[in-house]
PDB file of C-alpha atoms in Angstrom:
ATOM      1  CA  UNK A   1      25.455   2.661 -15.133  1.00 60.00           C
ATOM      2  CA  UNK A   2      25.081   3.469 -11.403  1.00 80.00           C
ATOM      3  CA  UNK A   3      21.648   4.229 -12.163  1.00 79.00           C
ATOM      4  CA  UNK A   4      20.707   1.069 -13.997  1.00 79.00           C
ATOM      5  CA  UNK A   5      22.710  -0.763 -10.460  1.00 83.00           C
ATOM      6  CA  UNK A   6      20.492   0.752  -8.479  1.00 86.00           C
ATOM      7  CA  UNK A   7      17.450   0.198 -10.057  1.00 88.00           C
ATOM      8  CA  UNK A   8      18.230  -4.017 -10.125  1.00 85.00           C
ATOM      9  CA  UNK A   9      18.833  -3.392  -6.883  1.00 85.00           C
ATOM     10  CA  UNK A  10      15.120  -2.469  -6.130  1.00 88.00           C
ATOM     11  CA  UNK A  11      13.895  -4.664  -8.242  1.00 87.00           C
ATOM     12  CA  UNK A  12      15.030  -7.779  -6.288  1.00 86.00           C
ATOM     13  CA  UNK A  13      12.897  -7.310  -3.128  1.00 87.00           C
ATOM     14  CA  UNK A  14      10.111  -6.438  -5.199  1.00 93.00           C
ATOM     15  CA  UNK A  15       7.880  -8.799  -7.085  1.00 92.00           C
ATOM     16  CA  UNK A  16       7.562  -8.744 -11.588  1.00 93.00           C
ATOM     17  CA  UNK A  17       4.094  -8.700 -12.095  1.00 91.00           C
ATOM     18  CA  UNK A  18       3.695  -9.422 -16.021  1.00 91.00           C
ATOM     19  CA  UNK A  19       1.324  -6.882 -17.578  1.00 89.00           C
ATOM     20  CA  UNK A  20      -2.162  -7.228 -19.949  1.00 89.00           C
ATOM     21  CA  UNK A  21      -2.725  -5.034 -22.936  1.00 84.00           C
ATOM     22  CA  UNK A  22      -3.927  -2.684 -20.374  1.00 86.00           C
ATOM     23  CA  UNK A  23      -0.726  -2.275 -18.699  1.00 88.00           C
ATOM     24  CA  UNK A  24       2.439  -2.811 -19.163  1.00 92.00           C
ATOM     25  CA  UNK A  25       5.163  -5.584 -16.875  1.00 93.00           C
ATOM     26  CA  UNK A  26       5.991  -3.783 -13.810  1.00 95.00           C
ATOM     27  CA  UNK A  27       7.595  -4.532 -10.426  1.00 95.00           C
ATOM     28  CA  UNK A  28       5.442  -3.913  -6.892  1.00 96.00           C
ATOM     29  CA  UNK A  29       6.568  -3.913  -3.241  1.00 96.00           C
ATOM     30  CA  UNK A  30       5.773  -7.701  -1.552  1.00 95.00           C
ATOM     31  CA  UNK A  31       4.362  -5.597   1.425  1.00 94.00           C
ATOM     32  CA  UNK A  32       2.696  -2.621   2.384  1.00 96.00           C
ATOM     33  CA  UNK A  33       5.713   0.160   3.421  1.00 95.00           C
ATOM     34  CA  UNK A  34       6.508  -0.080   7.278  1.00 93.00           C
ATOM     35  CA  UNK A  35       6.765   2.566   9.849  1.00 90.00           C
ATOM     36  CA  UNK A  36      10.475   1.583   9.970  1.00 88.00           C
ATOM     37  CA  UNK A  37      10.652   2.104   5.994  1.00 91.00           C
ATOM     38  CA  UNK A  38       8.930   5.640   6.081  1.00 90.00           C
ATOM     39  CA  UNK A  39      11.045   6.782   8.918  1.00 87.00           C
ATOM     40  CA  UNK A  40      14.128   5.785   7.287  1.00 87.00           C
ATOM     41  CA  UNK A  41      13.358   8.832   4.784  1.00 89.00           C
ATOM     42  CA  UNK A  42      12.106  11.438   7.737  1.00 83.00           C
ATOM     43  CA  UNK A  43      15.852  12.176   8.909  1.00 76.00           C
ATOM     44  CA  UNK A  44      16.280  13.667   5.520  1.00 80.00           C
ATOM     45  CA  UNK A  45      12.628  14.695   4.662  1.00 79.00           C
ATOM     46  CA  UNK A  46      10.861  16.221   7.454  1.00 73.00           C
ATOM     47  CA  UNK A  47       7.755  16.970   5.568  1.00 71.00           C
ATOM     48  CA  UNK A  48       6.877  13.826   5.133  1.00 79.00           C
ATOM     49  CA  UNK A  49       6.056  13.277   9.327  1.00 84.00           C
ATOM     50  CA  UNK A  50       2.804  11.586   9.785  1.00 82.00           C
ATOM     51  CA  UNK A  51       0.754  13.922  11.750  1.00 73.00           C
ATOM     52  CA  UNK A  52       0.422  11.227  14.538  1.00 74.00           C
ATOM     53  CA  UNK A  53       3.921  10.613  14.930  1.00 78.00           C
ATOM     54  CA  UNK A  54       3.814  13.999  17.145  1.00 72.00           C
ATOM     55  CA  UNK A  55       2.177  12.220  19.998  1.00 68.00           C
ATOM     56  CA  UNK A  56       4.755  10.240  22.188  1.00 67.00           C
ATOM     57  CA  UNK A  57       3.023   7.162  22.726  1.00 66.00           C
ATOM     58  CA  UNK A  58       2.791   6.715  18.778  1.00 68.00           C
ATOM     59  CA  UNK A  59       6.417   8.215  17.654  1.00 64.00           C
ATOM     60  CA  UNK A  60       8.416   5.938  20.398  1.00 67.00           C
ATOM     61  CA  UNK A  61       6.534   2.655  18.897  1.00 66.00           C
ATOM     62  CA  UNK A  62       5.274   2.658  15.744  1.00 64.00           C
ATOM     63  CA  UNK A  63       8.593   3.839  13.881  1.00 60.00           C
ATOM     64  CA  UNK A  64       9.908   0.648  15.847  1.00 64.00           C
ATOM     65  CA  UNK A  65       7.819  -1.761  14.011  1.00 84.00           C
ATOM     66  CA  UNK A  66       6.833  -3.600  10.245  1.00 89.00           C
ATOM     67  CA  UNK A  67       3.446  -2.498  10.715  1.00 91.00           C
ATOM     68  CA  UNK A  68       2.266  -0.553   8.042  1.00 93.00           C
ATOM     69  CA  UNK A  69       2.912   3.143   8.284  1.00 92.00           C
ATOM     70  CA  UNK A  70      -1.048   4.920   8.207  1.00 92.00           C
ATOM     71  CA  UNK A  71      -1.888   8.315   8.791  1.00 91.00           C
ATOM     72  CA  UNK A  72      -0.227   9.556   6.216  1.00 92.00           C
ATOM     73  CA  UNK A  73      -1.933  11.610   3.129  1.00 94.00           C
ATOM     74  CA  UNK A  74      -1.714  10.580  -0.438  1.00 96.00           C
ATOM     75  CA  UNK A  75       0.743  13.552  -1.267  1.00 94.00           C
ATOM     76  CA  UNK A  76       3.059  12.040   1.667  1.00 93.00           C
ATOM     77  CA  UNK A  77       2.967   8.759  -0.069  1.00 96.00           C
ATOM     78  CA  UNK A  78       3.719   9.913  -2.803  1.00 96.00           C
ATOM     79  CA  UNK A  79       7.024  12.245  -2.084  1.00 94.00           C
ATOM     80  CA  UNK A  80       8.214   9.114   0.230  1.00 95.00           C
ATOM     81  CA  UNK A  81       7.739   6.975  -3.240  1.00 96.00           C
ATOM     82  CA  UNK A  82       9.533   9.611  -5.498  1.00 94.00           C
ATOM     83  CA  UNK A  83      12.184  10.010  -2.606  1.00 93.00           C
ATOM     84  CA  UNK A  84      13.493   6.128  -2.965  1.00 93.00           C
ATOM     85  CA  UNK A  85      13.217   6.059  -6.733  1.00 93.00           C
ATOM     86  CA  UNK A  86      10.006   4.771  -6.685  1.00 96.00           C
ATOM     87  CA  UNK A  87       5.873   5.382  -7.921  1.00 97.00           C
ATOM     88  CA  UNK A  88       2.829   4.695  -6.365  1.00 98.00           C
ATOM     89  CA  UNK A  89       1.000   1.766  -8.731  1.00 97.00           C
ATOM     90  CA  UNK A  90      -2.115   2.445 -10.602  1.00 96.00           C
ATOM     91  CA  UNK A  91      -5.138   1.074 -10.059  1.00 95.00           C
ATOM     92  CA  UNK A  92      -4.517  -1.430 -13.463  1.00 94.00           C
ATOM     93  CA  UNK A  93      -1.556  -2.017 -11.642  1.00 95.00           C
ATOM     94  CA  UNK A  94      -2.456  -2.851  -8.097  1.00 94.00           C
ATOM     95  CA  UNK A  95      -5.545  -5.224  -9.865  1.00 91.00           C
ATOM     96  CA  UNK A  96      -3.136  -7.345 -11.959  1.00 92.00           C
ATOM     97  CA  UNK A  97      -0.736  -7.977  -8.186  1.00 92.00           C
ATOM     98  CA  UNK A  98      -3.947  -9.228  -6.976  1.00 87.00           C
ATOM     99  CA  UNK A  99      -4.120 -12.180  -9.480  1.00 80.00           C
ATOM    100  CA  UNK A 100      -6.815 -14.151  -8.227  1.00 74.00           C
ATOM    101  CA  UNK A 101     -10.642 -14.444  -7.995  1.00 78.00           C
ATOM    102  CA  UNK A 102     -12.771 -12.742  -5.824  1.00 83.00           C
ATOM    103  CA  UNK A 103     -10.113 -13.189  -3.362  1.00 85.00           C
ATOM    104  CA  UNK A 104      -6.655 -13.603  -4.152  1.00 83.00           C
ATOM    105  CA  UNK A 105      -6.692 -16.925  -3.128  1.00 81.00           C
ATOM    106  CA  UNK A 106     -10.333 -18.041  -4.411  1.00 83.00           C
ATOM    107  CA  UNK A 107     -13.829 -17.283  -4.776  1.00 85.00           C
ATOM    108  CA  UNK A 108     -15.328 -17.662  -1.097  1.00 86.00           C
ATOM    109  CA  UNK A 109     -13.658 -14.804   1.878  1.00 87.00           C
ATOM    110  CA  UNK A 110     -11.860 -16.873   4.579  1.00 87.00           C
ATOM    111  CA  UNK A 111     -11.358 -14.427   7.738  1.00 87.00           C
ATOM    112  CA  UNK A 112      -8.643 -16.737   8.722  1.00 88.00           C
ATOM    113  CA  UNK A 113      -7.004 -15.388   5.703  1.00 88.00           C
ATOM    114  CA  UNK A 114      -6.238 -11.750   6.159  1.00 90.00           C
ATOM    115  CA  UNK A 115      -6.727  -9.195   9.076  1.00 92.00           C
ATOM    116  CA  UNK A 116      -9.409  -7.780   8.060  1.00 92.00           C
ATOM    117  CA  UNK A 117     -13.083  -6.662  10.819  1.00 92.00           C
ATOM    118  CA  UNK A 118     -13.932 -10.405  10.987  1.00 91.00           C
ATOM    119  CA  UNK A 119     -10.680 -11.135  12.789  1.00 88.00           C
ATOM    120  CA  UNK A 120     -11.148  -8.790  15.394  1.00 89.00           C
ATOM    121  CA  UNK A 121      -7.622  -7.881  15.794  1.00 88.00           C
ATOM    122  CA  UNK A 122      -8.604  -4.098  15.852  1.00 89.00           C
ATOM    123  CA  UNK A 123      -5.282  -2.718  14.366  1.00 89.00           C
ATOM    124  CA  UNK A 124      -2.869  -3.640  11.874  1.00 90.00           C
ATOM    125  CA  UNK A 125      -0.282  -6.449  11.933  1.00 90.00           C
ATOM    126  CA  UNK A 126       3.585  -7.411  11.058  1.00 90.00           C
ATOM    127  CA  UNK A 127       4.821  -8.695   7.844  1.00 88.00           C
ATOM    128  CA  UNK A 128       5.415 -12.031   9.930  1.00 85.00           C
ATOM    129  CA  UNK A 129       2.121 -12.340  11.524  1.00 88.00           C
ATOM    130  CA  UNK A 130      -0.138 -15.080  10.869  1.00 86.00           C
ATOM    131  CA  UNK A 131      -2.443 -12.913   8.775  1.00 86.00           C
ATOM    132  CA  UNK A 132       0.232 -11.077   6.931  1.00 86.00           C
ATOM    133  CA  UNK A 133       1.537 -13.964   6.037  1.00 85.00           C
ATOM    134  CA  UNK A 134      -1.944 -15.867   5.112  1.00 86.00           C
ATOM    135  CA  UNK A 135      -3.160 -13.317   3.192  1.00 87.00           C
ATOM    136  CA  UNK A 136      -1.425 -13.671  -0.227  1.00 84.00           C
ATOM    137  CA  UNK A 137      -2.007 -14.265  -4.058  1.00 79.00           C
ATOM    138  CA  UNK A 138      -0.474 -16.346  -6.320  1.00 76.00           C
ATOM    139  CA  UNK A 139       1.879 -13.491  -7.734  1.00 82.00           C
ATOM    140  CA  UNK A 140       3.447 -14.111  -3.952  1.00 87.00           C
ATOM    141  CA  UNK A 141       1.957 -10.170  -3.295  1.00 92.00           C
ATOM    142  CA  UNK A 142       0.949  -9.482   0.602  1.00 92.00           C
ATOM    143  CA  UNK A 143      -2.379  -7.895   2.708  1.00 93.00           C
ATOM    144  CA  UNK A 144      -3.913  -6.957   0.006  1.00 91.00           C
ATOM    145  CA  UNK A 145      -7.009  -8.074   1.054  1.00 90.00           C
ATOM    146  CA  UNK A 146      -6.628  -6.619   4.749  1.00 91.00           C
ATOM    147  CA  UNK A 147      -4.471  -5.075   6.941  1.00 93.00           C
ATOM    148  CA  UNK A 148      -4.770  -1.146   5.235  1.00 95.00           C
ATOM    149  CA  UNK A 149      -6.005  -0.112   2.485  1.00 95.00           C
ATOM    150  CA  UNK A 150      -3.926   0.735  -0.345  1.00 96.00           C
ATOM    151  CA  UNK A 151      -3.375   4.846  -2.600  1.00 98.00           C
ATOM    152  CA  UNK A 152      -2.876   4.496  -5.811  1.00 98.00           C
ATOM    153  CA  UNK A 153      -1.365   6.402  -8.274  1.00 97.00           C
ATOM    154  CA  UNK A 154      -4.612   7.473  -9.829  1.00 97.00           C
ATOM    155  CA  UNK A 155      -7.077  10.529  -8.737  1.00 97.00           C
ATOM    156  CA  UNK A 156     -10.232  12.087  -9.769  1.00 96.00           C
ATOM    157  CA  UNK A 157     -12.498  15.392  -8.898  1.00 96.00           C
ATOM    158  CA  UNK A 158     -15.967  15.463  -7.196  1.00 95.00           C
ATOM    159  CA  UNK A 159     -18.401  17.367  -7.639  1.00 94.00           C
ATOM    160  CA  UNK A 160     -16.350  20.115  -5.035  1.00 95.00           C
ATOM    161  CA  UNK A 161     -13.901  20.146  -7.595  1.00 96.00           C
ATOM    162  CA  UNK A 162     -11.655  18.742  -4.944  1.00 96.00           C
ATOM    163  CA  UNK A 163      -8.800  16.117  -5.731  1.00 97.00           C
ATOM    164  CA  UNK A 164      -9.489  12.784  -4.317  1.00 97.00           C
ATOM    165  CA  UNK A 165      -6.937   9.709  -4.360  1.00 97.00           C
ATOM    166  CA  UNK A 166      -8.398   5.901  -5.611  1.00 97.00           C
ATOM    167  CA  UNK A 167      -7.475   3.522  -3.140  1.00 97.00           C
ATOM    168  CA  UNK A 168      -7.781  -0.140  -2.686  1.00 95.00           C
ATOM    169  CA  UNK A 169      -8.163  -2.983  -0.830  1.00 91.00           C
ATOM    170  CA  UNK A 170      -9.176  -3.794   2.256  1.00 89.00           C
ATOM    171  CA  UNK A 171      -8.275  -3.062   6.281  1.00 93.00           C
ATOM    172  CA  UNK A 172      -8.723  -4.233   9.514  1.00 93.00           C
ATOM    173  CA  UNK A 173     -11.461  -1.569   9.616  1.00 93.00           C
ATOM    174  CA  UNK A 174     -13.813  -3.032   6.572  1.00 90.00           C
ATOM    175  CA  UNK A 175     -15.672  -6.403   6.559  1.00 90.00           C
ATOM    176  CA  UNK A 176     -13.886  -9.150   3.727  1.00 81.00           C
ATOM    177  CA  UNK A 177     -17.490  -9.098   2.000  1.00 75.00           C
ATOM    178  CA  UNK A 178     -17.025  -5.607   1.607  1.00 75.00           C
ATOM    179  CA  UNK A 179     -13.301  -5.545  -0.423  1.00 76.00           C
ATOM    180  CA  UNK A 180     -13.399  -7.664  -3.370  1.00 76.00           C
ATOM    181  CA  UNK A 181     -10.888  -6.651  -6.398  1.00 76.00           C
ATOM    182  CA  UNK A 182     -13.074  -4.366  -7.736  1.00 75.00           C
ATOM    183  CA  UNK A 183     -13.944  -2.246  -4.752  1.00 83.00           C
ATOM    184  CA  UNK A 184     -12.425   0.965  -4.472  1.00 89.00           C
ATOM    185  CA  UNK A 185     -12.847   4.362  -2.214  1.00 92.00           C
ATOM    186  CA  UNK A 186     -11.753   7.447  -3.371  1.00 95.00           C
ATOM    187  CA  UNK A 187     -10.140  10.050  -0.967  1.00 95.00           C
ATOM    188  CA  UNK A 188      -9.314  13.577  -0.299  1.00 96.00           C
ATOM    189  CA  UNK A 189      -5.431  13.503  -1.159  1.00 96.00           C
ATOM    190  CA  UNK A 190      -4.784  15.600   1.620  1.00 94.00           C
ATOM    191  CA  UNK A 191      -6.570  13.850   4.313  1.00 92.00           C
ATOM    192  CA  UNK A 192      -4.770  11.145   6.417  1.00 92.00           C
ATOM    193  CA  UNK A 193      -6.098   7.988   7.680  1.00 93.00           C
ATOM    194  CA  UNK A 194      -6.431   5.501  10.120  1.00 91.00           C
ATOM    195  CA  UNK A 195      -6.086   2.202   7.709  1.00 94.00           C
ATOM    196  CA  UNK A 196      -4.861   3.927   4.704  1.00 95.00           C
ATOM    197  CA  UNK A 197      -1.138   2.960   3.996  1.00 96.00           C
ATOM    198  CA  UNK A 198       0.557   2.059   0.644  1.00 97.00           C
ATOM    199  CA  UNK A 199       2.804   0.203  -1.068  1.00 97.00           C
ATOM    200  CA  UNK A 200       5.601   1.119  -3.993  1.00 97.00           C
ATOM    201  CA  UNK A 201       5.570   0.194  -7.656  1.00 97.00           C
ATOM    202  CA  UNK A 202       8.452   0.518 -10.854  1.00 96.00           C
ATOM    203  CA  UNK A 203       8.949   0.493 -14.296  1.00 93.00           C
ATOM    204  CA  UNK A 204      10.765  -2.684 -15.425  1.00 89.00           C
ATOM    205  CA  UNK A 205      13.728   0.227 -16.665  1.00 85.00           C
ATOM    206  CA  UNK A 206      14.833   3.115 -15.072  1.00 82.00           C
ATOM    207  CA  UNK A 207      13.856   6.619 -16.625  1.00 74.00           C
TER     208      UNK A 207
END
């Protein structure tokens, strides 16, 4: 029962995202986690320190703020999902939150819309700022566009044999031209970096 509690409990400040015969219905964080999310969970899991956090100008800030939490690997993401009861979404997954066209909110990029290189903001943003806030899709899902880019669930091998991490989406980094829906970059799942965050995803039931 406790279990089930728990799990609605999630499930509120997340957003249902109705699935395709590709996917099953599924529930996804609103936003991208925050540094003050991920260092909730460092108290009890110290593995999961970014790297940068060991500088002081970054650890007495950042863990302060909504911004995004970024230099992290995909294997960090991952424990910090598995550690709140949580996944990371696949790339079916993160696709279907986009709902939309090209962009999640039509078919021509608007750089007043997200925080992506047009806007020139040079780092990411809050969860309140204006391009946080502008840059949604009709399933009511957040920066997706901009802001960081996103790890999925979902890996491959290269030709090194070496395990790489899909991501998606846009960041403040990349041009909106350049991160449409279908773009994707895939990444050494060990390897942090400077506009790669995530965000959480769960099963409409518990396990």
């Amino acid at each position: 029962f406790n279990k089930h509690l728990q799990h609605a409990k999630k499930a509120k400040e997340m957003k249902f995202i109705k699935g395709d015969a590709t996917s099953r219905s599924f529930y996804i964080d609103r936003y991208e986690v925050s540094n003050k999310e991920y260092k909730a969970q460092i108290d009890r899991h110290s593995f999961l320190i970014p790297h940068e956090w060991q500088a002081p100008d970054y650890k007495s800030k950042s863990p302060l703020q909504d911004t995004p939490v970024i230099y992290i690997s995909w294997d960090q993401a991952k424990k910090y999902s598995k550690n709140i009861g949580k996944r990371l979404p696949s790339v079916r997954e993160w696709e279907l939150a986009w709902q939309g066209d090209t962009y999640p909110w039509g078919k021509i990029f608007q750089e007043i819309n997200c925080n992506t290189r047009e806007s020139k903001m040079g780092k990411t943003v809050g969860r309140q700022a204006p391009l946080s806030v502008r840059d949604k899709g009709s399933n009511g899902v957040y920066c997706l566009v901009g802001n960081v880019a996103e790890y999925t669930k979902d890996t491959m091998r290269d030709e090194k044999n070496r395990l790489r991490a899909i991501v998606k989406g846009g960041s403040y980094i990349y041009t909106g031209q350049e991160m449409r829906r279908s773009k994707q970059r895939k990444i050494i799942t060990t390897v942090p970096l400077p506009d790669v965050g995530f965000r959480c995803a769960m099963a409409l039931l518990p396990d």
